[in-house]
Amino acid sequence: MHRHTDTPSEAATATDPAGTTTAPTDTITALGLVPAPSRARATGDAAFDLDDTTTLVAGPGTGSTERWLRATLGAAFGLPLAPGREGGPGTVELRTDPALAPEEYRLTAGAATGVRLTGGSPAGVFRGAQTLRQLLGPGAFRRAPLAPAPRPTVPAVEIEDAPRFPWRGFMLDVARHFTPKDDVLRHLDLLAAHKLNVFHFHLSDDQGWRVEIERHPRLTGTGAWRPRTKYGHRASDLWDETPHGGFYTQDDIREIVAYAAERHIRVVPEIDIPGHSQAAIAAYPELGNRDVVDTAALTPWDNWGVSPHVLAPTETVLRFYEGVFEEILDLFPAEVSPFVHVGGDECPKDQWKASPLAQARIAELGVGDEEGLQSWFIRHFDRWLTARGRRLIGWDEILEGGLPEGAAVSSWRGYAGGIAAAEAGHDVVMCPVQQVYLDYRQDGGPDEPVPIGYVRTLEDVYRFEPVPPGLSEEAARHVLGTQANAWTEVMPDRARVDYQVYPRLAALAEVAWSALPAPAARDFAGFTARMEPHYARLDALGVGYRPPGGPLPWQRRPGIGGHPLEGAPPVV
C-alpha cells in the first residue's frame, strides 16, 4: 500500500539453548517472520522453487491445511498443487506427529527435500503453513498472480516452533458499529495469518443486538437498529443522523464458525448480561426494570458510555436468556466454542436500588445487596452452561460477589482482577485496558484520528507482558494467554478498524506466540526490522494499517472530538 515490493524473503533465526528467541541477526531480519519462531537455521541446501510440477501430499488429519494451501498459494501463484506421492523432491508434504505438542510444528525446506511440514495436530500443521506462506514473500498474500509473476521460492531452512500461550486472541466489538459478514471472515483470515487462535465475538450491547434468535425475532427486528449515532467520543457534539444497524442471520453465524474452524480458530460468542442490555430491553421492554422506568419508550442507544438500563432480576428474564443461549450453543458448537462469554461488566445498580421488585428479589434470594444480585445472574448462567458442557467466561466484574467455581475471567480493568482470579485457581485471559485496548490512540500527535485514551504505541504493545511479576508459579499456570480488544465506538468502518488494529495486533501476536525475554530486554529494533517485510504482506492483503510515519491524509479525522488521556497508563 505504501512503499513495498513483492519480493521473497530469505533467512533464518537463531535461538539460545533455552529456546528463547535471541537478538536478531542479519539472517533473521531478512527472513522477517512475524511472530518469531522458537528456533530456525539456514541449511546448506539450495532454495526450493514452486512451479507447475510441484505436488501437495496431505497425510491423515491435514485436510484443512491442504484445502487452505490450494486456495491461497494456488491462487496467488497460479499453481495447481496437484496431489502427489510421499518422498519426492518436488513436493510439499503435510503430516502430523502426536509426539509434538498440539500447535507445535517442524518445517524443513530445500531443493533436495521440497517442503516437509509436520505438526502435533491438524492445528499445528496449519500454524506451520502460515510460516510457509510468509517464507514465500508478499506475493503469497495476493489473490491472483502478478504479471510478471515473481518466482515462488522457499529459502532452505529448518524451523522448530511452538506457541507460548494456548489463548492468543482478538476481540471485535460488532455491537457499537456493525461489521458485515465478509469483513468478519477477513478478520479471521488475518488472525490466522498471525497465528492467533481465538476470536472473541462481541455480539450484543446497548447500541445493538447482532445475532438472529429465532424465538425472539424482535432482538434483531428492533434491537439491531438505532435511529442515529454519536460521531466521535460521547463528549462530542456531532451526530450522524443516518440510522445504523445490521445483524448476522443464523446461517451467517454458521458460516463464520465453519470458516473459523477450518482455520483452527476458536470463536467465543459474547451476549452481555445483566448490564449493557438496552438494545435487548428496547426490543422486549419486559426485560427491563419497568417499575422504575418506562422501558417501552427505549430504543437501542445512540450514544456511548454505560447505559443505566439493565435487566430485571426476574424468572422471566432468566427464561428469556436461557432461550437465547440455547440457540447460541446450537450456532457455536462446543468443539469450536467451548467458552461462552456473558459480559458481566459495567452494570449500574441505580435501577435495582430504586426498584421495589429488585429489592424484594434480593431479600428473597438472600444475596445481601445489588452486588450479590449481579453475582446471582452470573452464577445462574454458570450452572446452566456447565450443565451443557460449556464454560462461562466474563469480564473481571464477575469477581464481585464471588466467582462461580468453573468460571474464567477476562481481566480488562487491569491486572488486579486476573491476579485475584488466578491466585484463587481460576483461568484468566489478560487483556488490561491500559495496555492492549486497540481503540486507544497510537501516538500523541495532532493528526491521530479521534484520539481515545492513553498512547499505546507499537513498542508499548510489544513490551506488554501477560503474566504479571509476583504471580505465584501455580497461579501463573492459570493465565491461559492474552488478547487485544477493539471497541468500535469511534471505528465506524473497516478502514478505521484496520488503522487502529494494525500493526499493533502483529506485536500482540508475537507476545502471545513467541518465547520473549522480559519486557525491557525485548529486541524491539529487531521486531521493527522484521515488520518491514510484514508491512509488505499487509499491503498485499489490503490492510489499511497505521504507517510507521503516522496517519496518511485519508486516515486522519480532523475536528472529530476524542478523549485523550495524558501520561503513562497505570499498571493496576
XYZ file of C-alpha atoms in Angstrom:
572
model
C 0.000 0.000 0.000
C 2.850 2.403 0.748
C 6.380 1.641 -0.365
C 6.962 -2.113 -0.513
C 7.645 -4.555 -3.331
C 6.656 -8.175 -3.733
C 9.982 -9.957 -3.280
C 10.577 -13.211 -1.404
C 12.424 -13.157 1.921
C 15.444 -15.366 2.580
C 16.995 -16.108 6.001
C 16.629 -17.853 9.330
C 16.555 -17.147 13.057
C 18.747 -18.221 15.935
C 17.860 -19.049 19.500
C 19.594 -19.539 22.793
C 19.732 -23.016 24.383
C 16.593 -22.359 26.426
C 14.578 -21.747 23.277
C 14.016 -18.011 23.760
C 14.450 -16.119 20.523
C 17.818 -14.336 20.596
C 18.707 -10.883 19.387
C 18.189 -10.586 15.637
C 20.926 -11.313 13.139
C 21.029 -10.224 9.515
C 19.514 -13.564 8.518
C 16.634 -13.159 10.982
C 15.967 -9.669 9.745
C 15.912 -10.865 6.140
C 13.554 -13.721 6.972
C 11.060 -11.382 8.599
C 8.799 -13.947 10.242
C 6.082 -12.482 12.497
C 5.631 -13.871 15.095
C 9.219 -15.013 15.567
C 9.713 -18.794 15.626
C 11.305 -20.666 18.529
C 14.254 -21.975 16.513
C 15.369 -21.725 12.917
C 18.522 -22.142 10.930
C 19.608 -21.850 7.341
C 20.764 -25.114 5.780
C 23.334 -25.725 3.073
C 20.693 -26.757 0.549
C 19.517 -24.580 -2.316
C 16.152 -22.843 -2.144
C 13.047 -24.735 -3.217
C 11.149 -23.307 -6.194
C 7.438 -23.949 -6.554
C 6.209 -24.429 -10.112
C 3.543 -26.233 -12.122
C 5.112 -29.601 -11.286
C 5.048 -29.070 -7.515
C 2.714 -31.544 -5.824
C 0.952 -31.458 -2.480
C 0.885 -34.578 -0.278
C -1.543 -34.430 2.635
C -1.351 -37.010 5.378
C -4.257 -38.015 7.630
C -5.765 -35.099 9.543
C -4.212 -32.380 7.390
C -7.144 -31.786 5.050
C -7.930 -28.276 6.295
C -4.370 -27.137 5.577
C -4.354 -28.907 2.203
C -7.513 -27.052 1.181
C -6.181 -23.771 2.515
C -2.849 -24.067 0.678
C -4.531 -24.775 -2.641
C -6.924 -21.853 -2.131
C -4.212 -19.363 -1.108
C -0.894 -20.334 -2.688
C -2.630 -21.873 -5.676
C -4.492 -18.644 -6.362
C -1.562 -16.335 -5.557
C 0.867 -18.080 -7.902
C -1.461 -19.786 -10.381
C -0.248 -23.234 -9.361
C -2.330 -26.423 -9.408
C -0.522 -28.047 -6.432
C -1.793 -31.383 -7.675
C -1.907 -34.403 -5.355
C 1.401 -36.238 -5.303
C 3.151 -39.108 -3.606
C 5.266 -39.003 -0.499
C 9.039 -38.693 -0.716
C 9.516 -36.742 -3.938
C 11.820 -33.689 -4.000
C 9.244 -31.512 -5.738
C 6.535 -31.924 -3.126
C 5.016 -30.080 -0.222
C 4.256 -32.771 2.376
C 1.900 -32.316 5.312
C 1.777 -34.748 8.195
C 1.001 -34.954 11.897
C 3.127 -36.395 14.698
C 1.479 -36.890 18.111
C 4.916 -36.667 19.737
C 4.706 -32.899 19.188
C 2.514 -30.569 21.225
C -0.820 -29.804 19.510
C 0.179 -26.449 17.955
C 3.870 -27.251 17.615
C 5.311 -27.744 14.135
C 8.511 -28.553 12.259
C 9.207 -27.139 8.810
C 12.084 -28.128 6.547
C 12.556 -26.697 3.072
C 15.167 -27.069 0.363
C 15.696 -28.092 -3.235
C 16.669 -31.637 -2.278
C 13.738 -32.292 0.042
C 10.954 -29.977 -1.050
C 8.881 -28.788 1.905
C 8.210 -31.108 4.853
C 5.707 -29.701 7.336
C 4.845 -31.734 10.452
C 2.503 -30.603 13.222
C 1.496 -32.074 16.529
C -2.131 -31.890 15.389
C -4.048 -30.503 12.414
C -3.812 -27.101 14.126
C -0.024 -27.399 14.323
C 0.186 -28.177 10.611
C -1.947 -25.128 9.887
C 0.257 -22.862 12.029
C 3.270 -24.108 10.101
C 1.515 -23.329 6.826
C 1.318 -19.690 7.901
C 5.100 -19.693 8.234
C 5.444 -21.293 4.812
C 3.297 -18.575 3.298
C 5.446 -15.857 4.896
C 8.623 -17.522 3.594
C 7.252 -17.268 0.051
C 7.148 -13.468 0.224
C 4.305 -10.939 -0.046
C 3.192 -12.318 -3.411
C 1.811 -15.297 -1.485
C -0.707 -12.932 0.155
C -2.325 -11.879 -3.088
C -5.438 -13.395 -4.654
C -4.065 -13.715 -8.188
C -0.593 -13.872 -9.735
C 1.289 -10.699 -10.542
C 2.497 -10.172 -14.088
C 5.347 -10.668 -14.499
C 4.995 -13.117 -11.628
C 7.829 -13.330 -9.086
C 9.173 -16.851 -8.741
C 7.673 -18.513 -5.634
C 10.741 -19.638 -3.716
C 11.129 -21.057 -0.216
C 14.557 -20.472 1.344
C 16.439 -23.533 2.589
C 15.607 -23.547 6.288
C 14.772 -25.760 9.222
C 12.275 -24.317 11.694
C 11.036 -25.647 15.018
C 8.248 -23.658 16.584
C 5.537 -23.757 19.242
C 3.364 -21.166 20.972
C 3.880 -19.783 24.455
C 0.162 -19.485 25.290
C -2.857 -21.566 24.273
C -5.119 -18.461 24.187
C -3.984 -15.904 21.625
C -6.941 -13.748 20.840
C -8.617 -10.724 19.358
C -11.956 -9.277 20.415
C -14.044 -7.408 17.864
C -16.992 -5.324 19.001
C -19.662 -5.523 16.292
C -22.406 -4.084 18.517
C -21.350 -0.426 18.554
C -20.700 -0.441 14.812
C -21.819 -3.423 12.776
C -19.169 -5.362 10.850
C -20.541 -7.041 7.691
C -20.085 -10.799 7.452
C -17.462 -10.658 4.708
C -15.335 -8.378 6.875
C -15.645 -10.802 9.790
C -14.331 -13.566 7.518
C -11.484 -11.256 6.529
C -10.638 -10.715 10.209
C -10.454 -14.474 10.653
C -8.010 -14.721 7.755
C -5.877 -12.012 9.345
C -5.928 -13.738 12.724
C -4.838 -16.983 11.064
C -2.001 -15.183 9.277
C -0.687 -14.051 12.677
C -1.111 -17.465 14.368
C -3.866 -16.102 16.600
C -6.394 -18.749 17.575
C -9.263 -17.071 19.468
C -11.890 -14.732 18.018
C -13.943 -13.088 20.758
C -17.186 -12.032 19.026
C -18.931 -9.223 20.965
C -22.476 -9.657 19.655
C -24.696 -7.574 21.930
C -24.585 -4.267 23.737
C -26.665 -1.184 24.482
C -26.245 0.077 20.922
C -27.222 -3.044 19.013
C -28.056 -6.757 19.003
C -26.283 -8.573 16.182
C -27.289 -12.249 16.120
C -30.603 -13.677 14.930
C -32.506 -15.504 17.684
C -35.450 -17.240 16.073
C -37.648 -17.485 19.165
C -37.126 -13.754 19.895
C -37.285 -12.071 16.469
C -37.547 -8.508 17.808
C -33.977 -8.743 19.113
C -32.869 -8.112 15.545
C -36.108 -6.652 14.194
C -35.885 -3.791 16.711
C -32.681 -4.270 18.674
C -30.315 -4.301 15.692
C -31.186 -0.782 14.539
C -30.650 2.616 16.146
C -32.010 5.881 14.783
C -28.734 7.809 14.824
C -25.177 7.589 16.171
C -22.867 9.828 18.164
C -19.895 10.776 15.976
C -16.665 10.717 17.937
C -16.353 10.410 21.699
C -19.527 10.767 23.770
C -18.404 14.305 24.703
C -18.546 15.255 21.017
C -21.421 17.453 19.869
C -21.514 15.748 16.450
C -24.134 13.228 15.327
C -24.552 11.003 12.331
C -28.284 11.120 11.669
C -28.194 8.048 9.429
C -29.911 5.055 11.059
C -27.339 2.370 11.767
C -27.646 -1.357 12.188
C -27.302 -4.863 10.900
C -27.170 -8.423 12.169
C -25.997 -11.891 11.283
C -28.553 -14.471 10.294
C -28.153 -17.884 11.835
C -26.726 -19.169 8.575
C -24.247 -16.270 8.593
C -23.110 -17.350 12.045
C -22.808 -20.975 10.953
C -20.669 -19.865 8.029
C -18.437 -17.728 10.266
C -17.999 -20.571 12.750
C -17.195 -23.077 9.998
C -14.726 -20.635 8.434
C -13.018 -20.196 11.798
C -12.906 -23.949 12.407
C -11.172 -24.508 9.056
C -8.501 -22.103 10.312
C -8.329 -23.744 13.748
C -9.667 -20.629 15.441
C -11.989 -20.803 18.435
C -14.925 -18.403 18.447
C -16.053 -17.044 21.824
C -19.542 -15.538 21.428
C -20.457 -12.808 23.892
C -24.000 -11.994 24.984
C -23.776 -9.291 27.650
C -25.799 -9.664 30.871
C -27.113 -8.132 33.100
C -25.751 -4.728 32.009
C -25.115 -3.391 28.510
C -28.625 -4.578 27.636
C -30.512 -1.530 26.377
C -30.904 -2.880 22.836
C -32.492 -6.087 24.163
C -34.770 -4.130 26.516
C -35.804 -1.835 23.666
C -36.888 -4.931 21.740
C -38.595 -6.598 24.713
C -39.500 -3.987 27.373
C -40.460 -6.677 29.897
C -36.749 -7.465 30.267
C -36.121 -4.134 31.971
C -36.995 -2.614 35.333
C -40.473 -1.451 34.383
C -41.381 -0.454 37.932
C -38.875 2.414 37.832
C -38.574 3.358 34.146
C -40.761 3.381 31.027
C -38.878 0.670 29.165
C -41.405 0.758 26.303
C -40.033 4.165 25.324
C -36.477 2.915 24.820
C -34.638 2.442 21.539
C -31.175 0.978 21.048
C -28.828 3.582 22.457
C -27.434 6.218 20.108
C -24.633 7.305 22.458
C -21.535 5.785 24.043
C -20.636 5.006 27.628
C -22.579 2.864 30.092
C -26.361 2.822 29.839
C -28.324 2.791 33.111
C -30.814 0.325 31.633
C -30.095 -3.160 32.980
C -32.002 -6.420 33.107
C -34.635 -7.001 35.780
C -33.865 -9.867 38.209
C -36.918 -11.939 37.299
C -37.565 -15.516 36.345
C -38.994 -14.193 33.073
C -35.613 -12.696 32.233
C -33.799 -15.916 33.125
C -36.078 -17.993 30.890
C -35.709 -15.461 28.064
C -31.910 -15.617 28.146
C -31.867 -19.378 28.573
C -33.715 -19.453 25.262
C -31.152 -17.086 23.768
C -28.250 -19.215 24.981
C -29.882 -22.422 23.748
C -29.739 -21.019 20.225
C -26.233 -19.638 20.792
C -24.989 -23.081 21.817
C -26.517 -24.566 18.680
C -24.861 -21.945 16.489
C -21.482 -22.160 18.232
C -20.801 -25.899 18.785
C -18.573 -26.966 21.658
C -15.658 -28.103 19.511
C -15.237 -24.539 18.209
C -16.663 -22.619 21.163
C -16.027 -24.341 24.499
C -16.260 -20.923 26.193
C -19.298 -18.629 26.172
C -18.786 -15.030 27.284
C -21.577 -13.468 29.331
C -20.117 -9.986 29.765
C -20.968 -9.223 33.379
C -19.246 -5.833 33.300
C -20.283 -2.247 33.948
C -23.716 -2.991 35.405
C -25.065 0.169 37.084
C -27.107 -0.634 40.183
C -29.258 2.518 40.373
C -32.378 0.962 38.855
C -32.113 -2.070 41.137
C -31.726 0.217 44.158
C -34.867 2.105 43.153
C -36.877 -0.967 42.160
C -39.213 -2.493 44.785
C -39.195 -5.692 42.701
C -35.395 -5.887 42.712
C -35.206 -5.169 46.441
C -37.759 -7.884 47.148
C -35.759 -10.247 44.957
C -32.579 -9.504 46.927
C -34.401 -10.395 50.143
C -35.998 -13.488 48.630
C -32.730 -14.820 47.281
C -30.731 -13.834 50.355
C -27.931 -12.322 48.263
C -27.436 -9.301 50.504
C -27.269 -6.381 48.103
C -27.140 -5.328 44.461
C -23.616 -6.731 44.017
C -24.984 -10.071 45.189
C -27.804 -9.754 42.691
C -25.340 -9.341 39.840
C -23.417 -12.378 41.091
C -26.721 -14.309 41.195
C -27.219 -13.602 37.478
C -23.738 -14.851 36.630
C -23.915 -17.896 38.890
C -27.220 -18.941 37.365
C -25.779 -18.975 33.843
C -22.535 -20.532 35.009
C -24.539 -23.513 36.288
C -26.702 -23.510 33.161
C -23.714 -23.519 30.798
C -21.751 -26.043 32.855
C -24.681 -28.457 32.724
C -24.449 -28.263 28.930
C -20.721 -28.868 28.707
C -19.600 -25.274 28.249
C -17.507 -22.898 30.325
C -18.552 -19.401 31.286
C -16.079 -16.577 30.881
C -16.788 -12.967 31.813
C -15.153 -9.607 32.373
C -13.462 -9.249 35.746
C -16.526 -7.677 37.393
C -17.857 -11.215 37.740
C -15.429 -11.476 40.671
C -17.675 -9.106 42.616
C -19.990 -11.042 44.887
C -17.999 -14.238 44.426
C -16.712 -16.055 41.340
C -18.503 -19.223 40.215
C -16.275 -22.253 40.609
C -15.743 -23.098 36.956
C -15.779 -19.590 35.520
C -12.855 -17.951 33.724
C -12.059 -14.248 33.779
C -11.185 -11.721 31.071
C -9.110 -9.286 33.135
C -9.816 -5.931 31.485
C -9.673 -3.246 34.211
C -6.013 -4.033 34.797
C -4.013 -6.966 36.083
C -5.619 -6.999 39.554
C -8.752 -8.961 38.669
C -6.739 -11.533 36.783
C -4.241 -11.876 39.618
C -7.023 -12.396 42.165
C -8.762 -14.936 39.951
C -5.558 -16.861 39.118
C -4.460 -16.990 42.747
C -7.898 -18.417 43.563
C -7.418 -21.152 40.958
C -9.476 -19.703 38.086
C -8.308 -19.472 34.487
C -7.575 -15.979 33.228
C -7.142 -14.158 29.920
C -5.089 -10.997 30.412
C -6.385 -8.052 28.371
C -5.875 -4.921 30.519
C -7.396 -1.765 29.098
C -4.296 0.259 29.866
C -2.080 -1.945 27.717
C -3.942 -3.795 24.948
C -7.121 -1.896 24.069
C -6.558 -1.119 20.414
C -9.165 1.652 20.303
C -6.610 3.659 22.329
C -4.547 6.115 20.289
C -1.194 5.135 18.828
C 0.568 8.473 19.087
C 0.237 11.800 20.851
C 0.399 13.870 17.673
C -2.421 16.131 16.472
C -3.109 14.037 13.371
C -4.116 10.912 15.289
C -7.743 10.217 14.307
C -10.367 10.524 17.096
C -7.799 10.218 19.907
C -9.068 7.977 22.699
C -7.284 7.052 25.925
C -3.588 6.701 26.615
C -0.960 6.494 23.896
C -0.236 2.832 23.166
C 2.469 2.610 20.537
C 3.581 -0.455 18.629
C 6.506 -0.698 21.031
C 4.227 -0.440 24.067
C 2.204 -3.410 22.853
C 5.378 -5.342 22.038
C 6.598 -4.862 25.605
C 3.302 -5.943 27.166
C 3.706 -8.964 29.462
C 0.602 -11.103 30.084
C 1.980 -12.770 33.238
C 2.486 -10.064 35.875
C 5.582 -10.219 38.086
C 4.995 -11.628 41.514
C 2.332 -14.090 40.441
C 2.966 -17.447 42.027
C 4.100 -20.279 39.781
C 0.873 -22.177 40.392
C -1.274 -19.109 39.651
C 0.745 -18.326 36.521
C -0.359 -21.665 35.082
C -3.921 -20.307 35.151
C -3.023 -17.496 32.725
C -4.400 -19.028 29.543
C -2.944 -16.211 27.495
C -3.887 -12.813 26.223
C -5.993 -10.964 23.702
C -6.274 -7.467 22.287
C -9.671 -5.783 22.343
C -11.093 -3.428 19.714
C -14.161 -1.460 20.797
C -15.744 0.280 17.840
C -17.429 3.394 19.220
C -15.114 5.591 17.133
C -14.460 2.971 14.445
C -17.484 3.091 12.136
C -15.984 1.189 9.203
C -13.339 -1.251 8.039
C -10.753 1.437 7.309
C -10.861 2.769 10.864
C -10.688 -0.728 12.351
C -7.690 -1.570 10.167
C -5.947 1.619 11.242
C -6.466 1.015 14.958
C -5.748 -2.716 14.965
C -2.721 -2.975 12.684
C 0.214 -3.164 13.038
C -0.291 -3.404 16.818
C -2.073 -6.760 16.598
C 1.071 -8.159 14.964
C 3.018 -7.144 18.089
C 0.402 -8.745 20.347
C 0.591 -11.910 18.239
C 4.328 -12.147 18.883
C 3.821 -11.517 22.609
C 1.286 -14.356 22.707
C 3.187 -16.816 20.493
C 6.911 -16.301 20.941
C 9.082 -17.041 23.969
C 10.239 -13.473 24.526
C 12.502 -12.190 27.298
C 11.307 -9.750 29.962
C 9.706 -6.594 28.526
C 12.699 -4.291 28.988
C 15.012 -6.836 27.334
C 12.899 -7.368 24.236
C 14.539 -6.507 20.948
C 12.081 -4.012 19.550
C 14.594 -2.883 16.917
C 14.731 -6.443 15.627
C 10.948 -6.669 15.629
C 10.740 -3.369 13.742
C 13.143 -4.720 11.119
C 11.062 -7.886 10.725
C 7.964 -5.747 10.369
C 9.320 -4.219 7.169
C 8.621 -7.342 5.065
C 5.476 -7.877 7.130
C 4.131 -4.487 6.086
C 4.509 -5.709 2.504
C 2.343 -8.722 3.387
C -0.287 -6.441 4.928
C -0.128 -4.269 1.808
C -0.790 -7.313 -0.353
C -3.786 -8.165 1.825
C -5.152 -4.619 1.530
C -4.895 -3.833 5.239
C -5.117 -0.098 5.916
C -2.709 -0.136 8.852
C -1.155 2.880 10.542
C 2.152 3.545 8.772
C 5.231 3.916 10.987
C 5.468 7.589 9.989
C 1.941 8.432 11.094
C -1.509 8.561 9.527
C -1.898 9.166 5.827
C -4.114 12.121 4.860
C -7.214 9.963 4.361
C -6.696 8.267 7.732
C -6.970 11.491 9.713
C -10.241 12.756 11.211
C -9.722 16.479 11.868
C -12.342 18.113 14.033
C -13.768 14.871 15.433
C -13.555 15.038 19.198
C -11.852 12.316 21.178
C -10.930 11.783 24.806
C -7.139 11.586 25.141
C -5.555 10.682 28.474
C -2.092 12.048 29.090
C 0.960 10.404 30.592
C 1.826 6.749 31.017
C -1.086 4.438 31.772
C -1.185 3.000 35.272
C -0.278 -0.616 35.900
C -3.046 -1.745 38.229
